[in-house]
PDB file of C-alpha atoms in Angstrom:
ATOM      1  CA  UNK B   1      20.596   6.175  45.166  1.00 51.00           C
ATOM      2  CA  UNK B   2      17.666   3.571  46.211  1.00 61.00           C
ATOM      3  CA  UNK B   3      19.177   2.741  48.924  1.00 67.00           C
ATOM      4  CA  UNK B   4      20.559   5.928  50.602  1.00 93.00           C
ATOM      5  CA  UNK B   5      17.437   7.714  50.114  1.00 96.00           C
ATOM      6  CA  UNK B   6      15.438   4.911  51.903  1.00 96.00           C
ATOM      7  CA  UNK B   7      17.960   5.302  54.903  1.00 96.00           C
ATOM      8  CA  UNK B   8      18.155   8.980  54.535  1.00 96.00           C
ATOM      9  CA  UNK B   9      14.395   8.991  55.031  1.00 97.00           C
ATOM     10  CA  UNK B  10      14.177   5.816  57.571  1.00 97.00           C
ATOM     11  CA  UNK B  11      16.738   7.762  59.506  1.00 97.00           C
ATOM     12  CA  UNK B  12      14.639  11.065  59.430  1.00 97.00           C
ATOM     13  CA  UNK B  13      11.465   9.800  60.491  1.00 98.00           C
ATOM     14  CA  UNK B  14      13.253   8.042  63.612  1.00 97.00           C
ATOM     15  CA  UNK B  15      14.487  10.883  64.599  1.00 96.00           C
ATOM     16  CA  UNK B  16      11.756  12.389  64.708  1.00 97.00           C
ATOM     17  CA  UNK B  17       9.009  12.451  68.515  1.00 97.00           C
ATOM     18  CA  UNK B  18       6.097  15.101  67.014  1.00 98.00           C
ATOM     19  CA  UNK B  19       4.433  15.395  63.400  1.00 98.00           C
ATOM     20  CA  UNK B  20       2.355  17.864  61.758  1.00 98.00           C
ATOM     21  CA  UNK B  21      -0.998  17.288  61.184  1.00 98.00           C
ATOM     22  CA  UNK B  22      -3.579  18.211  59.083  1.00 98.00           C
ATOM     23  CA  UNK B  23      -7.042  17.500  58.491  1.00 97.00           C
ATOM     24  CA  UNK B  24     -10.306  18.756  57.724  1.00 94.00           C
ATOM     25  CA  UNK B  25     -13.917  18.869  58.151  1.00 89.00           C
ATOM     26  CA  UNK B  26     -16.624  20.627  55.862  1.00 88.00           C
ATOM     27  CA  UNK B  27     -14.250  22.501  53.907  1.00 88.00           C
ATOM     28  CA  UNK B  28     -12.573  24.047  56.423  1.00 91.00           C
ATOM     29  CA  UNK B  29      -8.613  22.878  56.796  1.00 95.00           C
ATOM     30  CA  UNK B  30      -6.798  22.419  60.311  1.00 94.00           C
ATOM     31  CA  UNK B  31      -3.266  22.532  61.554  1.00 97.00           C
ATOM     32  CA  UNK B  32      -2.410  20.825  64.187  1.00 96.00           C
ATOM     33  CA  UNK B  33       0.764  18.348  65.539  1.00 96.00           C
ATOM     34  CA  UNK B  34       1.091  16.163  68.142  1.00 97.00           C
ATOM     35  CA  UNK B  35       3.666  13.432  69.771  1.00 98.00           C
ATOM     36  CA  UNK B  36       3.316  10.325  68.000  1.00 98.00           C
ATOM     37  CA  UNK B  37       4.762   6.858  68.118  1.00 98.00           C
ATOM     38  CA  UNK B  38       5.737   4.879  64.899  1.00 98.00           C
ATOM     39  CA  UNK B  39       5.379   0.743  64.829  1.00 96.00           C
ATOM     40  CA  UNK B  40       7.269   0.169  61.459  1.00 95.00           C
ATOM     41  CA  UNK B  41       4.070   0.637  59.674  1.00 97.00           C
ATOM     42  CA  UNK B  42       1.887   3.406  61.061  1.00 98.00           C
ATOM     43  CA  UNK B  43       2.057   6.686  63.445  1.00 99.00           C
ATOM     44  CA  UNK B  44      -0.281   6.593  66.269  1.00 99.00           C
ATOM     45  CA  UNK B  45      -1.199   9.857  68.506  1.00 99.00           C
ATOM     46  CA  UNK B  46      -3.196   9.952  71.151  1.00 98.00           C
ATOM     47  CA  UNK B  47      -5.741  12.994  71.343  1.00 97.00           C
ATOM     48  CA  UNK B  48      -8.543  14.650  73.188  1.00 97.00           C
ATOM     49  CA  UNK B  49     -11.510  15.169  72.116  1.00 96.00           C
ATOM     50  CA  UNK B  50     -11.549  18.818  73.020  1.00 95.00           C
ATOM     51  CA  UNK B  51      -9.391  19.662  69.664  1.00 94.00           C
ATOM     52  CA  UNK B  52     -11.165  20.014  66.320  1.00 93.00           C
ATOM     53  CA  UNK B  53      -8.339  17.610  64.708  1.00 94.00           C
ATOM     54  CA  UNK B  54     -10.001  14.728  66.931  1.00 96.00           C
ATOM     55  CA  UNK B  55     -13.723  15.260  65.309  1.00 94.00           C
ATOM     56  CA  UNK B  56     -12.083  15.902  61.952  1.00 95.00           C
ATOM     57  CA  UNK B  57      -9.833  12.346  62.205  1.00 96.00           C
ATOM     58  CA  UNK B  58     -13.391  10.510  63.525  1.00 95.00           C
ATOM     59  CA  UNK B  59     -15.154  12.094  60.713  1.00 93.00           C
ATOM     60  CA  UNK B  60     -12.718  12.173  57.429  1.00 92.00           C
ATOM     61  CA  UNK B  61     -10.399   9.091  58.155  1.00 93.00           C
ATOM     62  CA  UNK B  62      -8.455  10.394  56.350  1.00 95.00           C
ATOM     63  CA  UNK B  63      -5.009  12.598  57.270  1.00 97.00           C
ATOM     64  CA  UNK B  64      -2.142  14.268  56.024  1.00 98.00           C
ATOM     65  CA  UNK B  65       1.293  14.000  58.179  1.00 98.00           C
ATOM     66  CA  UNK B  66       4.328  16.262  58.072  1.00 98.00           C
ATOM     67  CA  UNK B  67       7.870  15.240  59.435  1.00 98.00           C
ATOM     68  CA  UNK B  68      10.133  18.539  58.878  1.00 98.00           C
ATOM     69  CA  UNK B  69      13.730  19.813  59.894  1.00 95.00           C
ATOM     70  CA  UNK B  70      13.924  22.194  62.644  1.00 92.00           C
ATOM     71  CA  UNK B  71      14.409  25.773  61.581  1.00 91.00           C
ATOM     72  CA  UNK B  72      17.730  25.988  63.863  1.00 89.00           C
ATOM     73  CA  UNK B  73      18.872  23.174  61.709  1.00 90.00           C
ATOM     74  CA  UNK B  74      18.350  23.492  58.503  1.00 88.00           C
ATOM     75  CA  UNK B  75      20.669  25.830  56.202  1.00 87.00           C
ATOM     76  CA  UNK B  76      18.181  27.143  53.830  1.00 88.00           C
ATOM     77  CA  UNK B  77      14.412  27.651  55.042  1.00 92.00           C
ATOM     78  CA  UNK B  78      13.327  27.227  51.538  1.00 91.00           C
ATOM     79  CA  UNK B  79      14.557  23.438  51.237  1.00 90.00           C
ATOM     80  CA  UNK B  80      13.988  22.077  54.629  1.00 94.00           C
ATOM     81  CA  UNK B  81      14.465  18.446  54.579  1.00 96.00           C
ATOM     82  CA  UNK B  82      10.607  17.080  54.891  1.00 98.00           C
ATOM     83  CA  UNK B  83       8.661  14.284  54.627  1.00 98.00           C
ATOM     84  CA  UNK B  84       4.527  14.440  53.622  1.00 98.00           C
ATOM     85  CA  UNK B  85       2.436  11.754  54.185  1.00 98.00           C
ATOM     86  CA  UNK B  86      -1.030  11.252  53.110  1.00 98.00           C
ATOM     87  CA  UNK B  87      -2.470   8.485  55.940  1.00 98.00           C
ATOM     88  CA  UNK B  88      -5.799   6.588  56.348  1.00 98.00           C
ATOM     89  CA  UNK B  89      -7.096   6.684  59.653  1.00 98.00           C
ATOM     90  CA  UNK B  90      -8.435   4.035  62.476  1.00 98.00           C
ATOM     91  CA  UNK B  91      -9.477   4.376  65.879  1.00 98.00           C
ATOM     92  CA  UNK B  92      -7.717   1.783  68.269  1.00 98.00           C
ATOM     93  CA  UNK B  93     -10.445   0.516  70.315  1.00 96.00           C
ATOM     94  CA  UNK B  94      -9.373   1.288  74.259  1.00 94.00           C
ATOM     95  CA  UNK B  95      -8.236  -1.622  76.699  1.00 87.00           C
ATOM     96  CA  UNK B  96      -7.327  -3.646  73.459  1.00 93.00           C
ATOM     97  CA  UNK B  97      -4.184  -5.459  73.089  1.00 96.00           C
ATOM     98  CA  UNK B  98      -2.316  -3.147  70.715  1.00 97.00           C
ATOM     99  CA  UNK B  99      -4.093  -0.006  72.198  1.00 96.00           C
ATOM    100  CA  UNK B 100      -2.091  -1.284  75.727  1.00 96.00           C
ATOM    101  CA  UNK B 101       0.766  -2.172  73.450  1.00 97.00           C
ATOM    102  CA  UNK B 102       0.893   1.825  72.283  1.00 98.00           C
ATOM    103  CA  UNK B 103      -0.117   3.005  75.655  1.00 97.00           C
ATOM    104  CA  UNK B 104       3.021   1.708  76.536  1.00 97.00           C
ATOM    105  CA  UNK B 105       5.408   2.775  74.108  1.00 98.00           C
ATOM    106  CA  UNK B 106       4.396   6.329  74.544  1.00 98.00           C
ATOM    107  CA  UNK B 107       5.029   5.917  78.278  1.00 97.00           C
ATOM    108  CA  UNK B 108       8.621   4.616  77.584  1.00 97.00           C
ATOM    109  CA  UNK B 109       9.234   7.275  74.811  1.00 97.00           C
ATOM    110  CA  UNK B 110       7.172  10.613  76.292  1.00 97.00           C
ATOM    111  CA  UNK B 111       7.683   9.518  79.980  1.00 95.00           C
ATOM    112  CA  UNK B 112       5.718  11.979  83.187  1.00 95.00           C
ATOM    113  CA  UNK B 113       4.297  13.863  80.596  1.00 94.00           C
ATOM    114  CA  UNK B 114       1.608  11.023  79.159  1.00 97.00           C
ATOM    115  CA  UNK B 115       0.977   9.215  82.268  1.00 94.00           C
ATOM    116  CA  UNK B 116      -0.750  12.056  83.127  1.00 95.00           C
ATOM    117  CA  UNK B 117      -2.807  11.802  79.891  1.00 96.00           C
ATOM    118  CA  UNK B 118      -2.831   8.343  79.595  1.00 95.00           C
ATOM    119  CA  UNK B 119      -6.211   7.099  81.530  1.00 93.00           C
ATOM    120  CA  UNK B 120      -8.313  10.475  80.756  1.00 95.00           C
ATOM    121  CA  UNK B 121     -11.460   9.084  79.055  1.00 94.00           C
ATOM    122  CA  UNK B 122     -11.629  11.710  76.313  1.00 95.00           C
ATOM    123  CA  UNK B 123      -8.697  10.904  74.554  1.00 97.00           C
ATOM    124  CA  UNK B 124      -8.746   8.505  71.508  1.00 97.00           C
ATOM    125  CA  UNK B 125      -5.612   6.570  70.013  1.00 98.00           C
ATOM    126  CA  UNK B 126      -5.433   6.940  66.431  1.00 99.00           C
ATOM    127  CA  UNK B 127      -3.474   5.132  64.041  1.00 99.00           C
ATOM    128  CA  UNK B 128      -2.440   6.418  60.731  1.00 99.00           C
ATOM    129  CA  UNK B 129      -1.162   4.939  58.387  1.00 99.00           C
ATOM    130  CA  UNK B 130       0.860   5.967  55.408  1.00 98.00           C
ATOM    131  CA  UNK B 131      -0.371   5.260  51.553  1.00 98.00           C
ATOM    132  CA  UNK B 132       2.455   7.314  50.002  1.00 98.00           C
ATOM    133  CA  UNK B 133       5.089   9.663  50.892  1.00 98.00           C
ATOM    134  CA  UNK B 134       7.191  12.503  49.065  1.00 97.00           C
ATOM    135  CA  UNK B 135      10.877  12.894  50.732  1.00 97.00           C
ATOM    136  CA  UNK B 136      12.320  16.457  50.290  1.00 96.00           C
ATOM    137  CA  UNK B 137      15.618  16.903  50.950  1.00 93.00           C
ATOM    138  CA  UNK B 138      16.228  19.815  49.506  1.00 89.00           C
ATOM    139  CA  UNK B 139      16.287  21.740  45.992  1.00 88.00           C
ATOM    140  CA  UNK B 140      15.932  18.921  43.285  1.00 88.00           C
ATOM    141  CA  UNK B 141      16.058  16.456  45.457  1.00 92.00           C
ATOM    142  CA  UNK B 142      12.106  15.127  45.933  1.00 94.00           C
ATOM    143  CA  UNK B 143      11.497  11.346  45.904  1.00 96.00           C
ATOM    144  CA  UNK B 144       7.856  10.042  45.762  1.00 97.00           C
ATOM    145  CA  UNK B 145       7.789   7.087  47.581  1.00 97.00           C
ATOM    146  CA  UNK B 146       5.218   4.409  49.388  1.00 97.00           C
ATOM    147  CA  UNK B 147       3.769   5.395  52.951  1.00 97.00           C
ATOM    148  CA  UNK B 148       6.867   2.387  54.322  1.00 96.00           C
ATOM    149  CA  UNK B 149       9.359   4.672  52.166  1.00 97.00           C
ATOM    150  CA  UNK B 150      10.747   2.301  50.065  1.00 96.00           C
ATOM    151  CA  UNK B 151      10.997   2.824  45.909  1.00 95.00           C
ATOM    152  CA  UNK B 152      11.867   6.294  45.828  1.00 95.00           C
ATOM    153  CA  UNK B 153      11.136   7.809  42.449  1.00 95.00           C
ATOM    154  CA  UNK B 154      12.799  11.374  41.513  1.00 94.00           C
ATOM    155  CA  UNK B 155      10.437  13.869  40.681  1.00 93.00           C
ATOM    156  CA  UNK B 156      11.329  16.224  37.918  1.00 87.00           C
ATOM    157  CA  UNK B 157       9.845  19.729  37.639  1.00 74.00           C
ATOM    158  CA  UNK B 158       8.835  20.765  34.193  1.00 69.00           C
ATOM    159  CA  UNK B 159       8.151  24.129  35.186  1.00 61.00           C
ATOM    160  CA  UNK B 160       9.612  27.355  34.980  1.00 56.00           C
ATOM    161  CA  UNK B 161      11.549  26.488  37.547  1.00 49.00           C
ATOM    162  CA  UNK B 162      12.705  23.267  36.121  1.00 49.00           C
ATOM    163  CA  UNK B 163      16.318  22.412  35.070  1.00 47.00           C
ATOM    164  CA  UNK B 164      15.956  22.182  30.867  1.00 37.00           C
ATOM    165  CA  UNK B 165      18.005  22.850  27.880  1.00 37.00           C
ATOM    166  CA  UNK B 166      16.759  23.600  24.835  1.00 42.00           C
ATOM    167  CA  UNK B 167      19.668  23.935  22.194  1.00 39.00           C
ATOM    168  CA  UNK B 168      17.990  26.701  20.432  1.00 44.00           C
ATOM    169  CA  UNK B 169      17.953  29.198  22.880  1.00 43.00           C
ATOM    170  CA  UNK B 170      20.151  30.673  25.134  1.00 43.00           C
ATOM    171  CA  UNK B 171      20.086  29.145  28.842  1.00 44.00           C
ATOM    172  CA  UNK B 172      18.580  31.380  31.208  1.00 46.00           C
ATOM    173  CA  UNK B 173      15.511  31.473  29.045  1.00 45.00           C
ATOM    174  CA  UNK B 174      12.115  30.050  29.478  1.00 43.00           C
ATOM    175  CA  UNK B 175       9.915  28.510  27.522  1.00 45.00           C
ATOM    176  CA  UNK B 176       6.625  30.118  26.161  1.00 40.00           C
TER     177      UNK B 176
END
């Protein structure tokens, strides 16, 4: 199981070009995504300073990520197969060597589109990096794991909701 659900979730993540992110500053949440490139160990997106998310990553360092299936693919939109990350957050100072390094591997993976971006001055490279994870791939099937996703750990509901038998009463009952 180990072993397939690390793949299963390696494999999901590569195939993967945008996340979902959200942050949040004074209280008040955001919503946001944006293209991102991965390194093996952390996403980095580059962003302008003209959207809140860009204050709130400067501010916070701190991030949450979301990887999910596309609607058109998924069979049931209750259980879409999804990965959450929670991330600490870094600037990459500009002109540095891994800042070029990323400038270039979103040129080679977003093309046109980002060399138009690329040398605007308000933009900032972020890189976030993942702490822990929690791989859904659908009903029952939730895996806590570390922000590389490796040592996936089953979590079990033990709500109402949760799969239990109690030998006393009938199934289809719940606890009180």
């Amino acid at each position: 199981m180990t072993e397939t659900t690390e793949a299963s979730a390696q494999a999901f993540l590569a195939a993967r070009k945008t996340l979902v992110l959200a942050t949040a500053r004074k209280g008040v949440p955001t919503a946001s995504y944006a293209p991102f490139v991965h390194d093996g160990e952390a996403f980095y997106i580059y962003t302008s300073a003209l959207s809140r998310h860009t204050r709130d990553l400067l501010e916070r360092k701190t991030a949450s990520v979301l990887l999910i299936n596309d609607e058109s693919a998924s069979h049931n939109l209750f259980a879409r197969e999804r990965i959450t990350f929670t991330c600490a957050v870094t600037v990459v100072q500009r002109e540095g060597t891994k800042w070029k390094l990323m400038m270039d591997s979103f040129e080679v993976g977003f093309g046109k589109p980002f060399l138009l971006i690329r040398p605007l001055a308000d933009f900032t490279l972020f890189r976030l990096e993942p702490k822990e994870a929690v791989y859904v791939r659908g009903f029952g099937k939730a895996y806590r794991m570390r922000g590389d996703l490796k040592d996936p750990v089953h979590i079990q509901g033990t709500g109402p909701g949760a799969k239990t038998m109690d030998k006393k009463k009938p199934q289809g009952t719940r606890k009180r």
